[in-house]
Amino acid sequence: MKEIYEQLGISEEVYNFGAQVETSLKKRFEEFDRKAEYNQMKVLLAMQKNKVSSECFNGSSGYGYDDFGRDTLEKVYADTFHTEACLVRPQIACGTHALAIALFGNLRPGDELLAPAGKPYDTLEEVIGIRPAKGSLAEYGVTYRQVDLKEDGTFDYDRIREAINEKTKLVEIQRSKGYQTRASFSVKEIGELIAFVKSIKPDVICMVDNCYGEFVDTVEPSDVGADMIVGSLIKNPGGGLAPIGGYIAGTKECVENSASRMTCPGLGMEVGASLGVNRSFYQGFFLAPMVTKGALKGAVFAANIYEKLGFPVIPDGQEPRQDIIQAVTLGEPERVVAFCKGIQAAAPVDSYVDPEPWDMPGYDSQVIMAAGAFVQGSSIELSADGPMKPPYAVYFQGGLTWEHAKLGILMSVQKLLDKHLITLP
Ligand SMILES: *Cc1c(COP(=O)(O)O)cnc(C)c1O
């Protein structure tokens, strides 16, 4: 084993350090195995119940009327997430697009959108109009209100109660922390928040940005009262095989409203050819619990490795997981670069490429990104990125297999060690 790792560029001391940390995580890994087993059964049950057949893998073209595979897949998603309906489409370009469709489809001029648990994901700022943008909800007369978390990271129930008014139509809660420093919310916490909101105004639509959260737990926000959950297929539920796409699962009314926005009023869910993606959507969803498990093991391994090396990590090595993202605060720009070079060097695709920080649109500092993915930009595949500004943190996620995630993390340690930016404990 050491020999093959050595051929990949991992020294014996780094290998031994990794092996020692891995041994200490046996119990943790068993817990991930059990959750994944449950979720695998959940997906299988939905596939069997809906009689998935090889006919489902045939695509449609043009309008896509009566696309049997597409319609059956949407039932499989709905049954897995225990919702009345679901939209799962390659026409949904990414997670932000799915979230935007859900918001625009369910909000009308004069309505108010409330974020009761702090700022939504960065890319939604322009969708909502927090940052002015052409075509934002604000331009259509939808107002926005936000209640930040309390200093201790908990929901500010008093201020949420004050914020809910006669205009409040939809509440948006983001499960994963994204690029914020708060903790990600558990499904249970989200359920408590939804129950509170509904106790004040029962007809408010509660929507959860579920990106990076699918299959991390055995329940989803839709099991605890969310009217809509939304996510990207190039993250967890695509299982690494979906080449594009997003989903919106929820009540029939919310999903149909979303469909009227995704296509147009009158056409709704009826049109939208699946082209050739059906098989990869099905197979990816089937694999998704296992792929998510691998990513979770990678995240916990990284947390423990970097904790032992003396760096602050969020979540820490022992905390329960609510998503697949791991943040490591490296404190110095050179370390961020070396970390990302390591992740890149471990990739199955573009491993020979050397990532450099660059000025990315939408960011206020240079950013370095590492990704050697089969699907461009896919972050269920092993990837890392770091904004080149204090506190010089990297965000790390994914790995289609635990073994690959492990190599990526060991390689990042190796690169840091080679540049004398760390010392092994
Ligand atoms: C990734 C992500 C999004 C946006 O998805 P894109 O596919 O990048 O548009 C939204 N919310 C959260 C929490 C995410 O992690």
Coordinates of C-alpha atoms and ligand atoms in Angstrom, one line a residue:
M1 CA 0.0 0.0 0.0
K2 CA 2.7 2.5 1.0
E3 CA 4.4 1.7 -2.3
I4 CA 1.5 2.7 -4.5
Y5 CA 1.0 5.8 -2.4
E6 CA 4.7 6.6 -2.9
Q7 CA 4.3 6.3 -6.6
L8 CA 1.5 8.9 -6.4
G9 CA 3.8 11.2 -4.4
I10 CA 2.9 10.5 -0.8
S11 CA 5.9 10.1 1.5
E12 CA 6.0 7.4 4.2
E13 CA 5.7 9.9 7.0
V14 CA 2.6 11.5 5.5
Y15 CA 1.1 8.1 4.8
N16 CA 1.7 7.0 8.4
F17 CA 0.2 10.1 9.8
G18 CA -2.9 9.6 7.7
A19 CA -3.2 5.9 8.7
Q20 CA -3.0 6.9 12.3
V21 CA -5.8 9.4 12.0
E22 CA -7.9 7.0 9.9
T23 CA -7.7 4.4 12.6
S24 CA -9.1 6.8 15.2
L25 CA -12.2 7.4 13.0
K26 CA -13.5 3.9 12.8
K27 CA -16.6 4.6 14.9
R28 CA -17.4 7.7 13.0
F29 CA -17.1 5.9 9.7
E30 CA -19.4 3.2 10.8
E31 CA -22.0 5.7 11.6
F32 CA -21.8 7.1 8.1
D33 CA -22.0 3.6 6.7
R34 CA -25.2 3.0 8.6
K35 CA -26.9 6.3 7.5
A36 CA -25.9 5.6 3.9
E37 CA -27.3 2.1 4.1
Y38 CA -30.6 3.5 5.3
N39 CA -30.6 6.1 2.5
Q40 CA -29.7 3.5 -0.1
M41 CA -32.8 1.6 0.9
K42 CA -34.9 4.7 0.8
V43 CA -33.9 5.4 -2.8
L44 CA -34.3 1.7 -3.8
L45 CA -37.8 1.7 -2.3
A46 CA -38.8 4.7 -4.3
M47 CA -37.3 3.2 -7.5
Q48 CA -39.1 -0.1 -7.0
K49 CA -42.4 1.5 -6.0
N50 CA -42.4 3.5 -9.2
K51 CA -41.4 0.5 -11.3
V52 CA -38.3 2.0 -12.8
S53 CA -37.6 0.1 -16.1
S54 CA -35.1 0.3 -18.9
E55 CA -37.7 2.2 -20.8
C56 CA -37.2 5.0 -18.4
F57 CA -33.7 5.6 -19.8
N58 CA -35.0 6.5 -23.3
G59 CA -34.7 10.2 -23.8
S60 CA -37.1 12.6 -25.6
S61 CA -36.4 15.5 -27.9
G62 CA -38.2 18.6 -28.9
Y63 CA -41.1 19.5 -26.6
G64 CA -40.6 16.3 -24.6
Y65 CA -44.3 15.6 -24.1
D66 CA -45.0 12.5 -22.2
D67 CA -41.4 11.8 -21.4
F68 CA -42.0 8.7 -19.4
G69 CA -38.4 8.5 -18.0
R70 CA -38.5 12.1 -16.8
D71 CA -41.9 11.8 -15.2
T72 CA -41.0 8.6 -13.4
L73 CA -37.8 10.1 -12.1
E74 CA -39.7 13.0 -10.7
K75 CA -41.9 10.5 -8.8
V76 CA -38.8 8.7 -7.5
Y77 CA -37.4 11.9 -6.2
A78 CA -40.7 12.9 -4.7
D79 CA -41.1 9.5 -3.0
T80 CA -37.5 9.6 -1.6
F81 CA -38.0 13.1 -0.2
H82 CA -41.5 12.3 0.9
T83 CA -43.1 15.2 -1.1
E84 CA -46.1 15.4 -3.3
A85 CA -44.2 16.4 -6.4
C86 CA -40.8 17.2 -7.7
L87 CA -39.2 18.9 -10.7
V88 CA -35.9 17.3 -11.8
R89 CA -34.7 18.7 -15.0
P90 CA -31.6 19.3 -17.2
Q91 CA -33.1 22.6 -18.1
I92 CA -32.3 23.8 -14.6
A93 CA -28.8 25.1 -15.2
C94 CA -27.5 25.0 -11.6
G95 CA -28.4 25.3 -8.0
T96 CA -28.9 29.1 -8.1
H97 CA -31.2 28.7 -11.1
A98 CA -33.3 26.1 -9.2
L99 CA -33.5 28.4 -6.2
A100 CA -34.4 31.4 -8.4
I101 CA -37.2 29.4 -10.2
A102 CA -38.7 28.4 -6.8
L103 CA -38.6 32.0 -5.6
F104 CA -39.9 33.7 -8.7
G105 CA -42.5 30.9 -9.2
N106 CA -44.0 31.3 -5.8
L107 CA -43.7 35.1 -5.1
R108 CA -45.8 37.9 -6.5
P109 CA -45.5 41.6 -6.6
G110 CA -46.3 43.0 -3.1
D111 CA -45.1 39.8 -1.4
E112 CA -42.3 39.7 1.1
L113 CA -39.5 37.2 1.3
L114 CA -38.0 36.6 4.7
A115 CA -34.7 35.0 5.5
P116 CA -35.1 34.1 9.2
A117 CA -31.7 32.5 9.7
G118 CA -29.3 35.0 8.2
K119 CA -28.1 35.9 4.7
P120 CA -28.9 33.5 1.9
Y121 CA -26.2 32.1 -0.4
D122 CA -24.0 34.7 -2.1
T123 CA -25.4 34.1 -5.6
L124 CA -29.0 34.7 -4.3
E125 CA -28.1 38.3 -3.4
E126 CA -28.6 39.3 -7.0
V127 CA -31.6 37.1 -7.5
I128 CA -33.3 38.8 -4.5
G129 CA -31.9 42.2 -5.2
I130 CA -29.9 42.6 -2.0
R131 CA -27.2 43.6 -4.5
P132 CA -28.9 45.5 -7.3
A133 CA -29.2 43.3 -10.4
K134 CA -31.3 43.4 -13.6
G135 CA -34.4 41.3 -13.3
S136 CA -34.2 40.7 -9.5
L137 CA -37.2 40.0 -7.3
A138 CA -36.8 43.6 -6.0
E139 CA -37.4 44.9 -9.6
Y140 CA -40.7 43.0 -9.6
G141 CA -41.8 44.5 -6.4
V142 CA -41.0 41.6 -4.0
T143 CA -39.5 43.0 -0.8
Y144 CA -37.0 41.3 1.4
R145 CA -36.4 41.1 5.1
Q146 CA -33.6 39.3 7.0
V147 CA -33.2 38.3 10.6
D148 CA -29.6 37.5 11.5
L149 CA -28.7 34.7 13.8
K150 CA -28.0 35.5 17.4
E151 CA -24.3 35.9 18.5
D152 CA -24.3 32.3 19.7
G153 CA -25.4 31.1 16.3
T154 CA -29.0 30.2 17.3
F155 CA -32.2 31.5 15.7
D156 CA -33.4 34.9 17.0
Y157 CA -37.0 33.9 17.6
D158 CA -38.1 37.3 19.0
R159 CA -36.9 39.2 16.0
I160 CA -38.4 36.5 13.6
R161 CA -41.8 37.0 15.3
E162 CA -41.5 40.8 14.7
A163 CA -40.4 40.4 11.1
I164 CA -43.3 38.2 10.0
N165 CA -46.1 40.5 8.7
E166 CA -49.1 40.5 6.5
K167 CA -46.9 40.6 3.4
T168 CA -44.6 37.7 4.4
K169 CA -45.2 35.0 1.8
L170 CA -42.1 32.8 1.7
V171 CA -39.4 32.0 4.2
E172 CA -36.0 30.9 2.9
I173 CA -33.6 28.8 5.1
Q174 CA -30.2 27.6 3.9
R175 CA -29.2 24.3 5.5
S176 CA -25.5 24.4 4.7
K177 CA -23.3 27.2 5.9
G178 CA -21.9 27.8 2.4
Y179 CA -19.1 30.4 2.7
Q180 CA -20.2 31.7 6.0
T181 CA -18.6 30.9 9.3
R182 CA -21.8 29.8 11.1
A183 CA -22.5 26.2 11.7
S184 CA -24.7 24.4 9.2
F185 CA -28.2 23.6 10.5
S186 CA -29.4 20.2 11.4
V187 CA -32.7 19.0 9.9
K188 CA -34.1 19.0 13.4
E189 CA -33.2 22.6 13.9
I190 CA -34.7 23.5 10.6
G191 CA -37.9 21.7 11.6
E192 CA -38.1 23.7 14.8
L193 CA -37.7 27.0 12.9
I194 CA -40.4 26.0 10.4
A195 CA -42.8 25.0 13.2
F196 CA -42.2 28.4 14.8
V197 CA -42.8 30.3 11.6
K198 CA -46.0 28.3 10.9
S199 CA -47.3 28.9 14.4
I200 CA -47.2 32.6 13.7
K201 CA -48.4 32.4 10.1
P202 CA -49.5 29.0 9.0
D203 CA -49.8 29.7 5.2
V204 CA -46.2 30.9 4.8
I205 CA -44.3 28.8 2.3
C206 CA -41.2 27.4 4.0
M207 CA -38.4 26.8 1.5
V208 CA -35.0 25.2 2.2
D209 CA -31.9 25.6 0.2
N210 CA -30.8 21.9 0.5
C211 CA -27.5 22.2 -1.4
Y212 CA -24.8 19.9 -0.1
G213 CA -27.3 18.5 2.5
E214 CA -29.0 15.6 0.7
F215 CA -28.4 12.2 2.2
V216 CA -26.2 13.5 5.0
D217 CA -28.9 12.6 7.4
T218 CA -31.6 10.0 7.2
V219 CA -34.3 12.7 7.1
E220 CA -34.5 15.7 4.8
P221 CA -36.0 19.2 5.6
S222 CA -39.1 18.0 3.7
D223 CA -39.7 15.4 6.5
V224 CA -39.9 18.2 9.1
G225 CA -42.4 20.6 7.5
A226 CA -40.6 22.3 4.6
D227 CA -42.9 23.1 1.7
M228 CA -40.1 23.0 -0.8
I229 CA -36.5 21.8 -0.8
V230 CA -34.2 22.8 -3.6
G231 CA -30.8 21.6 -4.8
S232 CA -28.3 21.0 -7.5
L233 CA -27.6 17.8 -9.4
I234 CA -23.9 18.5 -9.7
K235 CA -23.8 18.2 -5.9
N236 CA -25.0 15.3 -3.7
P237 CA -28.2 14.0 -5.4
G238 CA -26.5 13.7 -8.9
G239 CA -24.2 11.1 -7.4
G240 CA -21.4 12.5 -9.6
L241 CA -23.0 11.1 -12.8
A242 CA -25.6 13.8 -13.6
P243 CA -23.9 16.2 -16.1
I244 CA -26.2 19.1 -15.3
G245 CA -29.5 19.8 -13.5
G246 CA -31.4 20.8 -10.4
Y247 CA -34.5 19.8 -8.5
I248 CA -37.3 21.4 -6.6
A249 CA -39.3 18.9 -4.4
G250 CA -42.3 19.9 -2.4
T251 CA -46.1 20.4 -2.3
K252 CA -47.9 20.0 -5.6
E253 CA -48.8 23.7 -5.6
C254 CA -45.2 25.0 -4.9
V255 CA -43.7 22.6 -7.5
E256 CA -46.3 23.5 -10.2
N257 CA -45.8 27.2 -9.5
S258 CA -42.1 26.7 -10.0
A259 CA -42.7 24.8 -13.2
S260 CA -44.7 27.7 -14.6
R261 CA -41.6 29.8 -14.1
M262 CA -39.1 27.2 -15.3
T263 CA -41.0 26.9 -18.7
C264 CA -43.9 29.3 -18.8
P265 CA -47.5 29.7 -17.6
G266 CA -49.7 27.1 -19.2
L267 CA -46.9 24.8 -20.2
G268 CA -45.6 24.0 -16.7
M269 CA -44.2 20.5 -16.2
E270 CA -45.5 19.2 -19.5
V271 CA -42.7 20.3 -21.7
G272 CA -38.9 19.9 -21.3
A273 CA -37.2 17.1 -23.2
S274 CA -34.8 15.0 -21.1
L275 CA -32.5 14.6 -24.2
G276 CA -30.1 11.9 -23.2
V277 CA -29.7 12.4 -19.4
N278 CA -32.3 10.1 -17.9
R279 CA -30.0 7.2 -17.3
S280 CA -27.3 9.3 -15.6
F281 CA -29.9 11.0 -13.5
Y282 CA -31.3 7.7 -12.3
Q283 CA -28.0 6.0 -11.8
G284 CA -26.5 9.1 -10.1
F285 CA -29.5 9.2 -7.7
F286 CA -29.1 5.5 -7.0
L287 CA -25.4 6.0 -6.1
A288 CA -25.9 9.4 -4.3
P289 CA -26.2 8.0 -0.7
M290 CA -22.9 6.1 -1.2
V291 CA -21.1 9.0 -2.9
T292 CA -22.3 11.4 -0.2
K293 CA -21.0 9.0 2.4
G294 CA -17.5 9.0 0.8
A295 CA -17.5 12.8 0.8
L296 CA -18.5 12.8 4.5
K297 CA -15.7 10.5 5.4
G298 CA -13.3 12.7 3.5
A299 CA -14.6 15.8 5.3
V300 CA -14.2 14.2 8.7
F301 CA -10.7 12.9 7.8
A302 CA -9.7 16.4 6.7
A303 CA -11.0 18.0 9.9
N304 CA -9.1 15.6 12.1
I305 CA -5.9 15.8 10.0
Y306 CA -5.8 19.6 10.1
E307 CA -6.9 19.8 13.7
K308 CA -3.9 17.7 14.6
L309 CA -1.7 20.0 12.5
G310 CA -3.0 22.8 14.7
F311 CA -5.4 24.7 12.4
P312 CA -8.9 25.8 13.2
V313 CA -11.5 23.7 11.4
I314 CA -15.2 24.1 10.9
P315 CA -16.9 21.8 11.7
D316 CA -14.4 20.4 14.2
G317 CA -13.3 16.8 14.1
Q318 CA -15.9 15.5 16.5
E319 CA -19.1 17.5 15.6
P320 CA -22.0 15.9 13.9
R321 CA -22.2 16.6 10.1
Q322 CA -25.0 18.5 8.4
D323 CA -23.3 18.9 5.0
I324 CA -20.2 17.8 3.1
I325 CA -18.3 21.0 3.3
Q326 CA -15.1 21.3 5.4
A327 CA -13.5 24.7 6.2
V328 CA -9.8 24.8 7.3
T329 CA -8.3 28.2 8.3
L330 CA -4.7 28.0 7.2
G331 CA -3.8 31.6 8.2
E332 CA -1.3 32.3 5.3
P333 CA -1.8 32.7 1.6
E334 CA 1.1 30.3 0.7
R335 CA -0.7 27.6 2.7
V336 CA -3.9 28.1 0.8
V337 CA -2.1 27.8 -2.5
A338 CA -0.2 24.7 -1.4
F339 CA -3.4 23.0 -0.1
C340 CA -5.2 23.6 -3.4
K341 CA -2.2 22.4 -5.5
G342 CA -2.4 19.2 -3.5
I343 CA -6.1 18.6 -4.2
Q344 CA -5.5 19.3 -7.8
A345 CA -2.5 16.9 -8.0
A346 CA -4.6 14.1 -6.6
A347 CA -7.3 14.4 -9.3
P348 CA -8.2 11.8 -11.9
V349 CA -8.6 14.6 -14.5
D350 CA -6.2 17.5 -15.0
S351 CA -3.9 16.3 -12.3
Y352 CA -0.9 17.9 -14.1
V353 CA -2.4 21.3 -14.0
D354 CA -1.2 23.9 -11.4
P355 CA -3.9 26.1 -10.0
E356 CA -3.2 29.8 -9.4
P357 CA -5.2 32.5 -7.7
W358 CA -7.2 34.7 -10.1
D359 CA -9.8 37.5 -10.2
M360 CA -13.1 35.7 -10.5
P361 CA -16.3 37.5 -11.4
G362 CA -18.5 38.1 -8.3
Y363 CA -15.7 37.9 -5.7
D364 CA -14.0 40.8 -3.9
S365 CA -10.6 39.1 -3.7
Q366 CA -8.6 36.7 -5.8
V367 CA -9.7 33.1 -5.5
I368 CA -7.8 29.9 -6.0
M369 CA -9.7 26.8 -7.1
A370 CA -8.7 23.2 -7.4
A371 CA -10.9 20.8 -9.3
G372 CA -10.0 17.9 -11.6
A373 CA -13.6 16.8 -12.3
F374 CA -15.4 14.7 -14.9
V375 CA -18.2 17.2 -14.8
Q376 CA -17.1 20.8 -15.0
G377 CA -17.6 22.7 -11.8
S378 CA -19.1 19.6 -10.1
S379 CA -18.5 20.0 -6.3
I380 CA -19.6 16.5 -5.3
E381 CA -16.3 15.7 -7.0
L382 CA -13.2 16.4 -4.9
S383 CA -12.7 20.2 -5.0
A384 CA -11.4 23.0 -2.9
D385 CA -11.4 26.8 -3.2
G386 CA -10.0 29.6 -1.1
P387 CA -10.4 33.3 -1.3
M388 CA -7.0 35.0 -1.1
K389 CA -7.9 37.1 2.0
P390 CA -7.7 36.8 5.7
P391 CA -8.2 34.5 7.5
Y392 CA -6.9 32.5 4.5
A393 CA -9.4 29.6 4.8
V394 CA -10.0 26.9 2.3
Y395 CA -13.3 25.2 1.7
F396 CA -13.0 21.6 0.8
Q397 CA -15.7 19.2 -0.4
G398 CA -16.6 16.1 -2.3
G399 CA -14.8 13.1 -3.6
L400 CA -16.7 10.5 -5.6
T401 CA -15.0 7.8 -3.4
W402 CA -13.6 8.0 0.1
E403 CA -10.3 6.6 -1.1
H404 CA -9.9 9.5 -3.6
A405 CA -10.8 12.1 -1.0
K406 CA -8.2 10.5 1.3
L407 CA -5.5 10.8 -1.4
G408 CA -6.5 14.4 -2.0
I409 CA -6.1 15.3 1.7
L410 CA -2.8 13.4 2.1
M411 CA -1.6 15.2 -1.1
S412 CA -2.5 18.6 0.4
V413 CA -0.5 17.7 3.5
Q414 CA 2.4 16.6 1.4
K415 CA 2.5 19.8 -0.5
L416 CA 2.4 21.9 2.7
L417 CA 5.2 19.7 4.2
D418 CA 7.4 20.0 1.1
K419 CA 7.2 23.8 1.2
H420 CA 8.0 23.7 5.0
L421 CA 4.6 25.4 5.8
I422 CA 3.7 22.7 8.4
T423 CA 5.4 20.2 10.6
L424 CA 3.8 16.8 11.3
P425 CA 2.9 16.2 14.9
Ligands
LIG1 C1 -23.8 25.6 -4.4 C2 -24.8 26.2 -3.6 C3 -25.8 27.1 -4.2 C4 -25.7 27.5 -5.6 O1 -25.6 26.4 -6.5 P1 -24.8 26.7 -7.9 O2 -25.0 25.4 -8.6 O3 -23.4 27.0 -7.6 O4 -25.5 27.8 -8.6 C5 -26.7 27.6 -3.4 N1 -26.8 27.4 -2.1 C6 -25.9 26.6 -1.5 C7 -25.9 26.4 0.0 C8 -24.9 26.0 -2.2 O5 -24.0 25.2 -1.6

